[in-house]
Amino acid sequence: MWKITEETFNPEKQHHKETIFTIGNGYLSTRGAFEEGYPGGSRATFIHGVFDDVPVVFTELANAPDWLPIHVYLNGERFSLATGNIEHYERQLDLRSGVLRRSVRWCSSAGDGATLVFERFASLADEHLLCIRCQVTPEFEGAVEIRAGLNGNMDNEGFAHWDWMGQGEREGVYYLHNRTRATEIDLGLAMRLISTSAPSQSDYWDAQNVPTLKLSFSAKRGETITLVKFVGIATSRDTSNPVEMAVEHARLAQSWESALEAHQRAWGREWERCDVQIEGDDEAQIAIRFNLFQLLIAAPRHDNRINIGAKTLSGFGYSGHSFWDTEIFMLPLFIYTAPEIARNLLNYRYGRLPAARQKAQTNGFDGAQFAWESADTGEEVTPTWVPHYADRTKLIRIWTGDIEIHISSDIAYSAHRYWEATGDDSWFIEQGAELVLDTARFWASRAEWNDGAKHYEFNDVIGPDEYHDHVDNNFYTNYMAKWNLQTALEVLDWLKANAPAKANELTQRLGLSRERLAKWKEVLTRIYLPTRPDGLIEQFEGYFERRAVDLAALEPRDISAQVLFGIEGCNETQVLKQPDVLMLQYLLRKDFTDEQIQINYDYYTARTDHTYGSSLGPSIQAIMACDVGKPDEAYEHFIRAARADLRDVRGNAGDGIHGASAGGTWQAIVFGFGGLRVTPQGWSTAPRLPRHWKRLAFRFLYRGELQVVDLKNS
Amino acid sequence: MWKITEETFNPEKQHHKETIFTIGNGYLSTRGAFEEGYPGGSRATFIHGVFDDVPVVFTELANAPDWLPIHVYLNGERFSLATGNIEHYERQLDLRSGVLRRSVRWCSSAGDGATLVFERFASLADEHLLCIRCQVTPEFEGAVEIRAGLNGNMDNEGFAHWDWMGQGEREGVYYLHNRTRATEIDLGLAMRLISTSAPSQSDYWDAQNVPTLKLSFSAKRGETITLVKFVGIATSRDTSNPVEMAVEHARLAQSWESALEAHQRAWGREWERCDVQIEGDDEAQIAIRFNLFQLLIAAPRHDNRINIGAKTLSGFGYSGHSFWDTEIFMLPLFIYTAPEIARNLLNYRYGRLPAARQKAQTNGFDGAQFAWESADTGEEVTPTWVPHYADRTKLIRIWTGDIEIHISSDIAYSAHRYWEATGDDSWFIEQGAELVLDTARFWASRAEWNDGAKHYEFNDVIGPDEYHDHVDNNFYTNYMAKWNLQTALEVLDWLKANAPAKANELTQRLGLSRERLAKWKEVLTRIYLPTRPDGLIEQFEGYFERRAVDLAALEPRDISAQVLFGIEGCNETQVLKQPDVLMLQYLLRKDFTDEQIQINYDYYTARTDHTYGSSLGPSIQAIMACDVGKPDEAYEHFIRAARADLRDVRGNAGDGIHGASAGGTWQAIVFGFGGLRVTPQGWSTAPRLPRHWKRLAFRFLYRGELQVVDLKNS
């Protein structure tokens, strides 16, 4: 159960399938567009950190110069799935090895048939190496021509980011040099071809920005022509001479077989530490591996200046910007299976502390306020205004960058969780503690004293449930702020005991005077956190008075509640995009009793837009359903998350992988169905497998040791 | 005095000079970028009517696939002004023949020298034919290689508009086929090369979207290699098969000499009807011809579905949108020298009546309300919000598209003026009358009855002086509305007498009932038009109470008053971007006495930001200065307008030619210094030449007959 297979090509599903068949290696990803192109295709390669300026959303990952182009001509007729006859078609992504393979038997309009096989991978063993193999087996005697090139003329759905800087040849390697227009990042792309059969003629076309090699073959019926295209890639983020580095990596690749073998070995190590096995449910089995694969190819192994975007590196959606999706949804996988990746991601946040401090200061607060949407610098890059979907003279104000403030505690929480799970004291002392302490400073300054009610409030915010904006005292936000302040005090005490020099330095640098700490204590003990006597929590002040809606009565539907009721209309109802209270209870489970979990689960589950609300919701919903002993109900939510992209259940998978959903799927399995609990004292499971699952096995690291969990349904 | 010459190349002035050296033929224009390119260049070809969608400004002229590329290699080293040594450089635009010529003596870094001469023109005899001649005279024996291509990878300052559709060869002509992404306009570009010396080798590079021919020559010292590149061009706006049409035009071009001769003959006819001669002032002489040239190459000779943009076809500024600039500033030149062009431009407006009616209806009015910014459909395409220049989270609301309503009467005025000048009754009956009548309907419905003051008002508008927005009773707007209503009544009477069937049809179709006409009469007699007893007119209600500023005391300055005081601050002063009252008095001169002209001239001249206000102002100011008998003062304003682009006095000529200023320059000469008055009864001049001018001669058509005016200074 390792292969995602497509047996017919449907142009209408083209963008969805480009997303599904994305390959990558943690340095870049390339959507599953065809080597030869297809009309209306949305081909793209995104390289971590290669952002460039753009109107409205400020910055976006620049669609990189294209390394894929291979054009095959059969007796002069250009191979394309848009013409001729497709006699056989199969596209297959092998998740175990990260190799995408396409096999086509095609007949030109003139009647010349051939079988064409394209295989590609982005080497996980050498992240600056990309490989394609093209095999053509003609069924005729005549001319076969293969043109392999690099193409610098790429754009982001109409926005061009690259200037051509030059191109040329060095020792049989053809290179292209481009530069992003505003951020001035240089990119070198270099190509070397190896063909098994000797071409009758070989030409180099030095056409500007499209260096192309043309190989002509005298084809013999049934004799396969094999061409291997090695592409080296590097940017000025990696080296001062990216062209040279790209040329080197293309030059040093030995053979398809040896490059593939190194790549497969690297993938073997990946799966060794994180594979999940499910017996009795083939769909769940392939879906979890697919979701893991998508996260693994987006995970930075050697770079701590970048983060994973909400749509990973697999599409244009959200421009490559990172949200809390990383910390809360994707990071746990890495914390428990690949802590060095988790550390890279957290160090990205650590490196963005100056920008977070700047944001806090601009808004009149202390400490570090992290951007809701974050890219290379960590400045806030949430669009403030976006075009109205219907009226072109109007704009819609996006408020999340201004008031969806919970991301600062989410980041602190994740730094702390990483520490707790790994015991990586040295990282926590050097980086993690500061994340917790400086976000605490922010919360203390952001808290508003209500002199009438005698408590601290956080007003005019947006919680995780974005159907309701400009709300006061969102319980999730308030509680996480309290957690952040409380944890900061504990962390400082721990530092004083275990790393007094660092404690001193931070006390000085962050101004953690006795008065400030006293203020923190005062704030955290008096943050407004109302809970009904029966344990029911009000998501935000006044939520209980909003209009109730019988969501079940609206089924089936194919639009979200927000579209159904309108942005304003939805705001007035109790319908949730995702349930904040359950999210909070999941993150801080031990703070709540089973009874509190149960009553909130029952209340909010009925009020959540599970089908078309947030794609972040279903996986957490599945975990909480397990918690209240409903594994079959949990399964419904789980499989909705697991299918999100494979089945394109929201119709927008073409924009890229739902990274949070992918990460949530893993959490639902491990923490939900597996019931894994990890504490500094040890770990335990509490299996609550769906009825039809025969077996669930997964792996994780506990304090650096690989743990294998193997659960069988009884 | 026909040549604009540049003797050194300054990369910092690159964009300005690209604008200056724009060539064109009324079908398209191409900026003066180098054939081989230059870093940071802003190369562009704009084809009339080839708009495509874009954010913020809705639609823009799509920078067309590039027909210029010619790359020369001397012994393998690529010729570029950014490398090697420039030993001689001259670029020259011959305004008489519309040929741009560049001569460079260049030495490669390896020491290989050559003289390279590039000449280009867009044929005025065949508007689908573009020609370049490249001559290379090497000073060495060795290899000279010339690569000539077409390049579909163009963008509009980062925004890509074109999809590649295909390319190929037919009978020695190489073509490229592209399509705009949103508007789906097909473009065919086809290239044929002729070289005098036989190349030792000739290769075709079929690289995607960059079809390129490479010719290799064995160079002999002192022996010139000549290459002619004919490019055919057509779009689906011209024909159903633009590729075929482009190929035909490239194929049929005979030789450089014959194509050039036909082109020169066509230019001869242009100058025959509109040349202006000035003796005693070389700068004015070359400047007027330059301004005429820029208008002539933007003027549609065979297309009445397009208009001239505010920046002609010469730059990215204003996206190719048309404003009142066409009717009030550029159109008079065509009315008096090329009425068939004027008719094309007016027919564009006639064809946009449905969109104007839609705009009026959307705003709750009757009749036709023309868009402030107009492109292909005539819908309003003024941006509503643009990014704030300093704060990236903010937007600025642009109000001109909502409330700068005077354009509707400006269009009616110009239709009427065309008729008056040409006596073209049949056009006026079929098209012009409807423009006047339907705009009158708009004005009558837009007028607001003030029951206290017992008059009609037009409140919350912007007049030509855009330093003041949201003003009430702008005198220009109110008076032109009155003129429009009054003229509509006269036109209907004339139609009833001279074209009763048309009068009937329009009465039915536009609902011109007796009641409606009575309403028009009532409105026009009671429009609020206060004038002081001494003849001074208040530009808008409350203008006299705004803060007075001593503009002279602020000189010298290099920023506009609006930048100096801020948008809000400037609004509170009396400083004008351009003087509405003088503009009005110019347009409707006979409605005002000499005393009224004088008092308003004196008052408003002192309050106008002549240097950095509107580029539309100086030419009209010059005319009115002549009117009050101050030709030397007039000259200062005139020369400011005449120099606007040549000397880049506002620093933004890189965005394109100031079309209104160019048209105003001609008006200043003819109606200002020449004092030409044309009435249905005949014409007269009242020369008021600047002291240093020895002679002024110009030409115009009177009722189809060429008139030659030759004035000598006494």
Coordinates of C-alpha atoms in Angstrom, one line a residue, chain A residues 171-418:
Chain A
E171 CA 32.0 20.6 -19.3
G172 CA 28.9 19.3 -20.9
V173 CA 26.6 20.9 -18.3
Y174 CA 24.2 23.5 -19.5
Y175 CA 23.2 26.1 -17.0
L176 CA 20.7 28.9 -16.6
H177 CA 21.0 31.9 -14.2
N178 CA 18.0 33.8 -13.0
R179 CA 17.3 36.4 -10.3
T180 CA 14.2 37.3 -8.4
R181 CA 13.2 40.9 -9.3
A182 CA 12.7 42.4 -5.9
T183 CA 14.5 40.2 -3.4
E184 CA 17.4 39.6 -5.8
I185 CA 17.9 35.9 -5.0
D186 CA 20.1 34.3 -7.6
L187 CA 19.2 30.8 -8.8
G188 CA 21.4 28.5 -10.8
L189 CA 19.9 25.6 -12.7
A190 CA 22.2 23.2 -14.5
M191 CA 21.4 20.3 -16.8
R192 CA 23.3 17.2 -17.9
L193 CA 21.9 14.6 -20.3
I194 CA 22.9 11.0 -20.6
S195 CA 21.5 8.8 -23.3
T196 CA 22.0 5.1 -23.6
S197 CA 21.6 5.0 -27.4
A198 CA 23.9 7.4 -29.4
P199 CA 21.9 10.1 -31.0
S200 CA 22.5 10.6 -34.7
Q201 CA 22.7 14.3 -34.1
S202 CA 22.9 16.5 -31.0
D203 CA 22.3 20.3 -31.1
Y204 CA 22.4 22.9 -28.4
W205 CA 19.9 25.7 -28.7
D206 CA 21.2 28.7 -26.7
A207 CA 17.8 30.4 -26.9
Q208 CA 17.5 33.1 -24.2
N209 CA 16.1 31.8 -21.0
V210 CA 15.3 28.4 -22.6
P211 CA 18.6 26.6 -23.1
T212 CA 17.6 23.4 -24.9
L213 CA 19.4 20.3 -26.0
K214 CA 18.0 18.5 -29.0
L215 CA 18.9 14.9 -29.6
S216 CA 17.9 13.1 -32.8
F217 CA 17.7 9.4 -33.0
S218 CA 17.1 6.9 -35.8
A219 CA 14.5 4.8 -34.2
K220 CA 14.1 1.1 -34.5
R221 CA 10.9 -0.7 -33.8
G222 CA 10.9 -2.0 -30.3
E223 CA 14.2 -0.5 -29.3
T224 CA 14.1 1.7 -26.3
I225 CA 15.8 5.1 -26.3
T226 CA 16.7 6.1 -22.8
L227 CA 17.5 9.7 -21.7
V228 CA 18.5 10.7 -18.2
K229 CA 18.3 14.4 -17.3
F230 CA 20.2 15.4 -14.2
V231 CA 19.5 18.9 -13.0
G232 CA 21.5 20.6 -10.3
I233 CA 19.9 23.5 -8.4
A234 CA 21.1 26.1 -5.9
T235 CA 20.3 29.6 -4.9
S236 CA 22.2 32.5 -3.3
R237 CA 20.5 31.4 -0.1
D238 CA 22.8 28.4 -0.2
T239 CA 26.1 29.7 -1.6
S240 CA 27.7 32.8 -3.1
N241 CA 27.9 31.1 -6.5
P242 CA 24.7 29.2 -7.1
V243 CA 25.5 28.6 -10.8
E244 CA 28.7 26.8 -9.9
M245 CA 27.1 24.8 -7.2
A246 CA 24.2 23.8 -9.5
V247 CA 26.7 22.8 -12.2
E248 CA 28.7 20.7 -9.7
H249 CA 25.7 18.8 -8.5
A250 CA 24.6 18.0 -12.1
R251 CA 28.1 17.0 -13.0
L252 CA 28.7 14.7 -10.1
A253 CA 25.6 12.6 -10.5
Q254 CA 26.9 9.2 -11.8
S255 CA 24.0 7.3 -13.2
W256 CA 20.3 7.1 -12.9
E257 CA 20.7 3.8 -10.9
S258 CA 23.2 5.2 -8.4
A259 CA 21.3 8.4 -7.9
L260 CA 18.1 6.5 -7.4
E261 CA 19.7 4.1 -5.0
A262 CA 21.0 6.8 -2.7
H263 CA 17.6 8.5 -2.9
Q264 CA 15.8 5.3 -2.0
R265 CA 18.2 4.6 0.9
A266 CA 17.4 8.1 2.3
W267 CA 13.7 7.4 1.9
G268 CA 14.1 4.1 3.7
R269 CA 15.5 6.0 6.7
E270 CA 12.5 8.3 6.7
W271 CA 9.9 5.6 6.7
E272 CA 11.9 3.7 9.3
R273 CA 11.3 6.4 11.8
C274 CA 7.7 7.4 11.0
D275 CA 5.8 4.8 9.1
V276 CA 2.3 4.0 10.2
Q277 CA 0.6 0.7 9.4
I278 CA -3.1 0.1 9.4
E279 CA -4.6 -3.3 8.7
G280 CA -8.2 -3.7 7.7
D281 CA -8.6 -0.3 6.0
D282 CA -6.7 0.1 2.8
E283 CA -8.0 3.7 2.3
A284 CA -6.7 4.8 5.7
Q285 CA -3.4 3.0 5.1
I286 CA -2.6 4.7 1.8
A287 CA -4.0 8.0 3.0
I288 CA -1.9 8.2 6.1
R289 CA 1.2 7.4 4.1
F290 CA 0.3 10.0 1.5
N291 CA -0.2 12.6 4.2
L292 CA 3.1 11.7 5.8
F293 CA 4.8 11.8 2.4
Q294 CA 3.5 15.3 1.8
L295 CA 4.8 16.6 5.1
L296 CA 8.1 14.8 4.7
I297 CA 8.8 16.4 1.3
A298 CA 8.1 19.9 2.7
A299 CA 10.1 19.5 5.9
P300 CA 13.4 21.4 5.9
R301 CA 16.3 19.2 6.8
H302 CA 19.2 21.6 6.5
D303 CA 17.6 25.1 6.8
N304 CA 16.3 26.9 9.9
R305 CA 15.5 30.1 8.2
I306 CA 12.3 28.8 6.7
N307 CA 9.0 27.3 7.7
I308 CA 6.4 25.2 6.1
G309 CA 3.6 27.1 4.3
A310 CA -0.1 26.3 4.9
K311 CA -0.2 24.6 1.5
T312 CA 3.3 23.1 2.0
L313 CA 5.4 23.6 -1.2
S314 CA 2.8 22.1 -3.4
G315 CA 0.7 24.9 -4.7
F316 CA 0.0 28.6 -5.1
G317 CA -2.5 28.8 -2.2
Y318 CA -1.5 31.2 0.6
S319 CA 1.6 32.1 -1.3
G320 CA 3.9 29.9 0.8
H321 CA 3.0 31.8 4.0
S322 CA 3.2 30.0 7.3
F323 CA 0.5 30.1 10.0
W324 CA -0.1 28.4 13.3
D325 CA -0.8 25.4 11.1
T326 CA 2.8 24.5 11.4
E327 CA 3.1 24.5 15.2
I328 CA -0.2 23.0 16.2
F329 CA -0.9 20.7 13.3
M330 CA 2.3 19.7 11.6
L331 CA 5.0 20.0 14.2
P332 CA 4.0 17.1 16.5
L333 CA 4.8 14.6 13.7
F334 CA 8.3 16.0 13.6
I335 CA 8.7 16.5 17.4
Y336 CA 8.0 12.8 17.8
T337 CA 9.7 11.3 14.8
A338 CA 12.3 13.8 13.5
P339 CA 13.2 16.2 16.2
E340 CA 16.0 17.8 14.1
I341 CA 13.3 19.0 11.7
A342 CA 11.1 20.2 14.5
R343 CA 14.1 22.2 15.8
N344 CA 14.7 23.7 12.3
L345 CA 11.1 24.9 12.3
L346 CA 11.2 26.3 15.8
N347 CA 14.5 28.0 15.1
Y348 CA 12.8 29.7 12.2
R349 CA 10.5 31.3 14.8
Y350 CA 13.4 32.1 17.0
G351 CA 15.1 33.9 14.2
R352 CA 11.9 35.9 13.6
L353 CA 11.8 37.3 17.2
P354 CA 13.1 40.7 16.0
A355 CA 10.2 41.0 13.6
A356 CA 7.8 39.8 16.2
R357 CA 9.1 42.4 18.6
Q358 CA 8.7 45.0 15.9
K359 CA 5.1 44.0 15.4
A360 CA 4.4 44.2 19.1
Q361 CA 6.1 47.6 19.3
T362 CA 4.2 49.0 16.3
N363 CA 0.9 47.9 18.0
G364 CA 2.0 49.5 21.3
F365 CA 2.8 46.2 23.2
D366 CA 5.9 44.7 24.8
G367 CA 7.6 41.4 23.9
A368 CA 7.1 39.3 20.8
Q369 CA 3.9 39.3 18.8
F370 CA 4.3 36.8 16.0
A371 CA 2.8 37.5 12.6
W372 CA -0.3 35.6 11.7
E373 CA 1.1 35.0 8.3
S374 CA 4.9 34.8 8.1
A375 CA 7.3 34.4 5.3
D376 CA 11.1 35.2 5.0
T377 CA 11.5 38.1 7.3
G378 CA 8.7 37.3 9.8
E379 CA 7.0 40.6 9.2
E380 CA 3.2 40.4 9.1
V381 CA 2.3 39.4 5.5
T382 CA -1.4 38.8 5.9
P383 CA -3.1 40.8 3.2
T384 CA -5.0 43.7 4.7
W385 CA -7.5 44.1 1.8
V386 CA -8.4 41.6 -0.9
P387 CA -10.6 42.1 -3.9
H388 CA -14.3 41.4 -3.4
Y389 CA -15.3 38.1 -5.0
A390 CA -18.3 39.6 -6.8
D391 CA -18.0 43.4 -6.9
R392 CA -14.8 44.5 -8.5
T393 CA -15.0 48.0 -7.1
K394 CA -15.0 46.7 -3.6
L395 CA -12.4 45.3 -1.3
I396 CA -12.7 43.0 1.8
R397 CA -10.8 43.8 4.9
I398 CA -8.9 40.8 6.3
W399 CA -8.5 41.1 10.0
T400 CA -6.5 38.0 10.9
G401 CA -3.2 39.8 10.6
D402 CA -4.4 42.4 13.1
I403 CA -6.3 40.5 15.7
E404 CA -5.8 36.7 15.4
I405 CA -3.3 36.9 18.2
H406 CA -3.3 33.4 19.6
I407 CA -0.4 32.3 17.3
S408 CA 2.1 33.8 19.8
S409 CA 1.0 31.4 22.5
D410 CA 0.7 28.5 20.0
I411 CA 4.4 29.0 19.1
A412 CA 5.4 29.2 22.8
Y413 CA 3.3 26.1 23.5
S414 CA 5.1 24.2 20.7
A415 CA 8.6 25.2 21.8
H416 CA 7.7 23.9 25.2
R417 CA 6.2 20.7 23.9
Y418 CA 9.3 20.0 21.9

